mmCIF file of C-alpha atoms in Angstrom:
data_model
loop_
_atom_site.group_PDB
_atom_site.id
_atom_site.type_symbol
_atom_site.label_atom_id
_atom_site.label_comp_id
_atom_site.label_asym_id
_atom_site.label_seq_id
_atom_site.Cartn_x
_atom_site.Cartn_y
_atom_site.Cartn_z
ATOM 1 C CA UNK A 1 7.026 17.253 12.433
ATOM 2 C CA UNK A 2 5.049 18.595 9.861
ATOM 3 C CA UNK A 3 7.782 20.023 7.714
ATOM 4 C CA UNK A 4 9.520 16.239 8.012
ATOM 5 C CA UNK A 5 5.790 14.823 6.587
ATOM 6 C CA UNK A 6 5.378 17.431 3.989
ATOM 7 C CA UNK A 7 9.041 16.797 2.822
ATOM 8 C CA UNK A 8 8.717 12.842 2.814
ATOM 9 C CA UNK A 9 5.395 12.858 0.568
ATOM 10 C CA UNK A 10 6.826 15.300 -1.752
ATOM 11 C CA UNK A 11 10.198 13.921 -2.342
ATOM 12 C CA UNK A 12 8.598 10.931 -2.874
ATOM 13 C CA UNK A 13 6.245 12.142 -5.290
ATOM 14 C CA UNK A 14 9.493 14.175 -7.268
ATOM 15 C CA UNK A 15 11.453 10.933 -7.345
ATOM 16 C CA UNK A 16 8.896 8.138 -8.237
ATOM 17 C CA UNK A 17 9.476 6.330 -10.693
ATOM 18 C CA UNK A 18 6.760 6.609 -12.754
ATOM 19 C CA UNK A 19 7.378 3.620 -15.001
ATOM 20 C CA UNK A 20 7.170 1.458 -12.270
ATOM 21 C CA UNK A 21 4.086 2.722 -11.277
ATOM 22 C CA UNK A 22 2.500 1.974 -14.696
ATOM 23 C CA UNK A 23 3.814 -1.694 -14.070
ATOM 24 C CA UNK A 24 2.455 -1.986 -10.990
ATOM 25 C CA UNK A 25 -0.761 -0.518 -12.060
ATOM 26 C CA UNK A 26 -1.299 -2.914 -15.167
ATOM 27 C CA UNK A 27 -0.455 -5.389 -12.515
ATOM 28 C CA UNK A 28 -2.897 -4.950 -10.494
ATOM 29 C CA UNK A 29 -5.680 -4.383 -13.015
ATOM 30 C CA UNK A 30 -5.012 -8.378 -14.569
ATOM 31 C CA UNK A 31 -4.073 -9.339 -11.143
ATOM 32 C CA UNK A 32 -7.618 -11.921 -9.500
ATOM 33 C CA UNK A 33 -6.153 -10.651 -5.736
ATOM 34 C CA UNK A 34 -3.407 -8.332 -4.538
ATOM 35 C CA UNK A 35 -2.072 -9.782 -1.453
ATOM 36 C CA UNK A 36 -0.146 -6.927 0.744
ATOM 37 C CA UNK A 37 2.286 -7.678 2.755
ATOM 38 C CA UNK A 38 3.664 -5.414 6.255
ATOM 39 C CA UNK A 39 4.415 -5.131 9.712
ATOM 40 C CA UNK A 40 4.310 -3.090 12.309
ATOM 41 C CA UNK A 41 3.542 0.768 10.812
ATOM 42 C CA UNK A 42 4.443 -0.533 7.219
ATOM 43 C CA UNK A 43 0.992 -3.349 7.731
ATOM 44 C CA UNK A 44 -0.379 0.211 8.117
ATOM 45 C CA UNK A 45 0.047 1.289 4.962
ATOM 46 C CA UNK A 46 -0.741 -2.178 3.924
ATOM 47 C CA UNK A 47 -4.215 -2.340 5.123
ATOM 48 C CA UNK A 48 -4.941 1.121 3.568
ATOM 49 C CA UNK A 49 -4.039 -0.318 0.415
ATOM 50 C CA UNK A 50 -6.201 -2.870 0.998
ATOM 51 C CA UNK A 51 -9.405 -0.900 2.110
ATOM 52 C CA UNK A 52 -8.841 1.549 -1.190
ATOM 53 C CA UNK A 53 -8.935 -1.750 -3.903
ATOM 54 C CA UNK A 54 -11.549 -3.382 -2.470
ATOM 55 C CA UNK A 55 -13.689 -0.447 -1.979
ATOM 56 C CA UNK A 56 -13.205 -0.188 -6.079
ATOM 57 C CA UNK A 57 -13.958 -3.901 -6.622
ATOM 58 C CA UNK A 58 -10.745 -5.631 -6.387
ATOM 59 C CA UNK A 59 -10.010 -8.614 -4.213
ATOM 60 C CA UNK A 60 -7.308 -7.853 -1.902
ATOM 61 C CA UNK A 61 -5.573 -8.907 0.818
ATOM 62 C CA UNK A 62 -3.862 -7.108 3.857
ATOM 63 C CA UNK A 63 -1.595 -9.500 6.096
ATOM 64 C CA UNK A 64 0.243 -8.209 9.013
ATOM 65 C CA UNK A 65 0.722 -11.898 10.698
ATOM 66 C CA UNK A 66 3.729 -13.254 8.993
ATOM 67 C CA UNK A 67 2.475 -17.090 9.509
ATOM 68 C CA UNK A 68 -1.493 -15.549 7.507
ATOM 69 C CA UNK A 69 1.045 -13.570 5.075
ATOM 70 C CA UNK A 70 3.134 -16.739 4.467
ATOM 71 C CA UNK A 71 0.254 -19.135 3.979
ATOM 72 C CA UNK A 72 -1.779 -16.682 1.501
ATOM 73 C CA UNK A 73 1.847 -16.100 -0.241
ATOM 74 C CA UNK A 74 1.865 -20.013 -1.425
ATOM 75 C CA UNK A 75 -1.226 -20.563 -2.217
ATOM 76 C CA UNK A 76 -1.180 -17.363 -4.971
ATOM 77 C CA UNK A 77 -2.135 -17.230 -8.636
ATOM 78 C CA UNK A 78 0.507 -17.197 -10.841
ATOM 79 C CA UNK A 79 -1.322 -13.886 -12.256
ATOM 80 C CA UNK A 80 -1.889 -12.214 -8.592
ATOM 81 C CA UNK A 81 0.144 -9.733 -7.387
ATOM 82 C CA UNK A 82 1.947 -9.327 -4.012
ATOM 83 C CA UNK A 83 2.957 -5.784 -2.371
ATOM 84 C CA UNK A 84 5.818 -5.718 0.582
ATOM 85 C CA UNK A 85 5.928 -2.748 2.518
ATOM 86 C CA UNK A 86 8.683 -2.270 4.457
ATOM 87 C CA UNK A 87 10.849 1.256 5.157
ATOM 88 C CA UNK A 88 14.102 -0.345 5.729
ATOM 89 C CA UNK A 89 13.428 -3.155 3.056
ATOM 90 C CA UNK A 90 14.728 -5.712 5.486
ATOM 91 C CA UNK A 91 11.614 -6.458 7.595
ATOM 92 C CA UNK A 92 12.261 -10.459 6.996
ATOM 93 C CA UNK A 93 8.312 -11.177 7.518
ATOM 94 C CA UNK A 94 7.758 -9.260 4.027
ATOM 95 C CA UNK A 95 10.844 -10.684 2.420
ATOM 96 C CA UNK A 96 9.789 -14.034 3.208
ATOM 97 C CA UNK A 97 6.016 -13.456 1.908
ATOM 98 C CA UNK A 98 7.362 -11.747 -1.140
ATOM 99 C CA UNK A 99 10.211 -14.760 -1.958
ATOM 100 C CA UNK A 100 6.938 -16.986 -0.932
ATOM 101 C CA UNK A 101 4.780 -15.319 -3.788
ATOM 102 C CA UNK A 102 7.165 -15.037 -6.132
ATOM 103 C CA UNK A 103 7.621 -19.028 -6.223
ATOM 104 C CA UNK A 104 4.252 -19.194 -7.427
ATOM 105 C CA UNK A 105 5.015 -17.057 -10.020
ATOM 106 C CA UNK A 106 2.775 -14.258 -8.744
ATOM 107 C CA UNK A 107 3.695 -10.235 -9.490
ATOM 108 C CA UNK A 108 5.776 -9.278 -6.736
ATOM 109 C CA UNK A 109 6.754 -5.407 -5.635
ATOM 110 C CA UNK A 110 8.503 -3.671 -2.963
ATOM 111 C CA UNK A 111 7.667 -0.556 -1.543
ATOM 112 C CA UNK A 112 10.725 0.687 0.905
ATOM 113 C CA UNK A 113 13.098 3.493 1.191
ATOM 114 C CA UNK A 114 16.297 1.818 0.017
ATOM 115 C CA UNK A 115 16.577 0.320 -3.149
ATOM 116 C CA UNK A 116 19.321 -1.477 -2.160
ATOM 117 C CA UNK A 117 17.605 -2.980 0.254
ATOM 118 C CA UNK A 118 16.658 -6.764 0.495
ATOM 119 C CA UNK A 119 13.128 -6.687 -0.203
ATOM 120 C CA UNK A 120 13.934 -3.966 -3.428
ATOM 121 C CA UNK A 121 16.261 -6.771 -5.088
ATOM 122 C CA UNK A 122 13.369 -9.756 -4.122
ATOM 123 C CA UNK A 123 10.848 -7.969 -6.086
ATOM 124 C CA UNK A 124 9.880 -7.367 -9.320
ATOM 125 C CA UNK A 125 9.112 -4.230 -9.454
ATOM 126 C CA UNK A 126 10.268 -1.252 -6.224
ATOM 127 C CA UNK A 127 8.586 1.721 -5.604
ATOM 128 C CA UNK A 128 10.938 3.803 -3.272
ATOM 129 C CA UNK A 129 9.873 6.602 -0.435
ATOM 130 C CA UNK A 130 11.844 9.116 0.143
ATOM 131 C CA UNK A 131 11.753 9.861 4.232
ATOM 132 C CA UNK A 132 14.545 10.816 6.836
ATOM 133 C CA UNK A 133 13.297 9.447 10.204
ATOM 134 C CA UNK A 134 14.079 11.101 13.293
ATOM 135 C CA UNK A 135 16.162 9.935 16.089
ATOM 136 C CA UNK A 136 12.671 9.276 18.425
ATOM 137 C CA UNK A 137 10.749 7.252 16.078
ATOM 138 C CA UNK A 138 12.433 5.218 13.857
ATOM 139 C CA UNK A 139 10.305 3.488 10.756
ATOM 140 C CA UNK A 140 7.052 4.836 11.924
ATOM 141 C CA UNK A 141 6.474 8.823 11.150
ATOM 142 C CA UNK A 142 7.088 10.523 7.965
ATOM 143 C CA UNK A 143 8.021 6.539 6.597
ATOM 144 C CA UNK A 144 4.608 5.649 6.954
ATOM 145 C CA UNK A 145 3.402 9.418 5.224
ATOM 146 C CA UNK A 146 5.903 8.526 2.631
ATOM 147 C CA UNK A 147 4.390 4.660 2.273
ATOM 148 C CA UNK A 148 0.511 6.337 2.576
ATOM 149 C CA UNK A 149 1.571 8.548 -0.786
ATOM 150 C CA UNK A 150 2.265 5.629 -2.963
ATOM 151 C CA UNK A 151 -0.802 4.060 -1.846
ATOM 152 C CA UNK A 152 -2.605 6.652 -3.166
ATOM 153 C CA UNK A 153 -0.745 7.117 -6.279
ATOM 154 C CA UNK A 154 -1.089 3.158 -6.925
ATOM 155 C CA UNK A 155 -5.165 3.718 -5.915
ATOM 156 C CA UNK A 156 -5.953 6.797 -8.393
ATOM 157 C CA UNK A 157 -3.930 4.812 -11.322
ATOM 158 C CA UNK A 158 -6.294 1.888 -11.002
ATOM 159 C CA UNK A 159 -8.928 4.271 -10.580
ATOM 160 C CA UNK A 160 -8.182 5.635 -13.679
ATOM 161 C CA UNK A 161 -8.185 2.900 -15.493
ATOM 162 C CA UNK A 162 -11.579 2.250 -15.139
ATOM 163 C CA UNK A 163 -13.459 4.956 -14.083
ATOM 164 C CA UNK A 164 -16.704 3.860 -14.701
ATOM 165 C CA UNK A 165 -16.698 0.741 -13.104
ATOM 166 C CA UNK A 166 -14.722 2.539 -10.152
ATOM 167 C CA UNK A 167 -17.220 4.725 -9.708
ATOM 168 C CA UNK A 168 -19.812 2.240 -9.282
ATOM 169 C CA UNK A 169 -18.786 0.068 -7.330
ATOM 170 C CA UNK A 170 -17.912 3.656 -5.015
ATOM 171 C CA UNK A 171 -21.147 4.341 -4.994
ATOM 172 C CA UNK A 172 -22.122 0.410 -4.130
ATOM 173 C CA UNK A 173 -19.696 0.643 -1.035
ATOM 174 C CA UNK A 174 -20.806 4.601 0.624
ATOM 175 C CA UNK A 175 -24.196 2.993 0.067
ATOM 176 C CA UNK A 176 -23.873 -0.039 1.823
ATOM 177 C CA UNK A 177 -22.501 1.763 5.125
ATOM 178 C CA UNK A 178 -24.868 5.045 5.137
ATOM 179 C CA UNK A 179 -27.235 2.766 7.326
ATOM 180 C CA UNK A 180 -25.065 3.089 9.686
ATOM 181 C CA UNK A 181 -23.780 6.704 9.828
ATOM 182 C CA UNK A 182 -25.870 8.757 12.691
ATOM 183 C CA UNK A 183 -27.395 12.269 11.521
ATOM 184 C CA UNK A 184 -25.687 15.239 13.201
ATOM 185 C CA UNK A 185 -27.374 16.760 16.144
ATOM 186 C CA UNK A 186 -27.195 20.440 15.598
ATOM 187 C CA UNK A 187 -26.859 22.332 12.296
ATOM 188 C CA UNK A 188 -23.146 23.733 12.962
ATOM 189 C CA UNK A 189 -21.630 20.315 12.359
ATOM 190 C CA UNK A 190 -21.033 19.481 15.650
ATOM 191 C CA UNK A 191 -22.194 15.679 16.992
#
């Protein structure tokens, strides 16, 4: 299990397209809200997108109920930007958010194993995992490590963008939740 992992994040990493990246980046960094789009174990690697922008000051948006997804999808800025994850790139909940935002004119991008796929040819812009899924869990194992890498590549190259501001408003968020983190009760680390 771990060697499938390991393998998924670093293919991915060796065959990102980096250009796209940049695109999606500059995207995002214009964008007034990132809506992200996913189902099942791909709305998990939606909602960590999510969590990681707006901790850094951006409005986003995680949807995992197609009918929320849908609804948010119209009602875009024609400068927003909307992110489908999806392994097989044929989930049609993110399709149909993704053809949704892209009627509004919004900045639309796929992230999915198969560039062939559906939801890689709707976009305007793919970002593609690479992951072999085992025979026992289909879509959900070294697919979601494989999503969980581009998050964080898409998260460090906004980061990087504005690294002041980033770290502020870092500093804004750990703030606002030490209240409520419990001091340890022995020295060893144990609680």
């Amino acid at each position: 299990l771990a060697y499938q992992e390991a393998r998924a994040v670093e293919e991915t990493a060796a065959h990102l397209d980096l250009g796209e990246v940049e695109r999606v980046v500059e995207a995002i960094i214009h964008a007034p809200v990132v809506d992200v789009y996913g189902s099942a174990s791909s709305g998990l690697a939606a909602q960590d997108l999510q969590q990681k922008l707006r901790r850094i000051g951006y409005l986003a948006n995680a949807w995992t109920d197609s009918h929320l997804a849908l609804t948010s999808a119209a009602v875009l800025p024609a400068t927003a930007v909307a992110i489908g994850f999806s392994h097989s790139g044929e989930t049609d909940e993110t399709i149909s958010a993704i053809e949704t935002a892209s009627r509004t004119g919004a900045f639309t991008v796929a992230v999915t194993n198969f560039p062939d796929s559906p939801l890689a040819q709707t976009a305007d812009a793919a970002l593609i995992t690479a992951s072999r899924e085992t025979r026992f869990r289909y879509g959900a194992m070294s697919s979601r490590m494989a999503q969980l890498i581009i998050v964080d590549v898409i998260f460090i190259g906004v980061a990087q963008r504005r690294p002041e501001s980033v770290s502020a408003a870092l500093a804004a968020t750990l703030a606002a939740v030490e209240s409520r983190r419990r001091p340890r009760r022995n020295g060893n680390g144990a609680g």
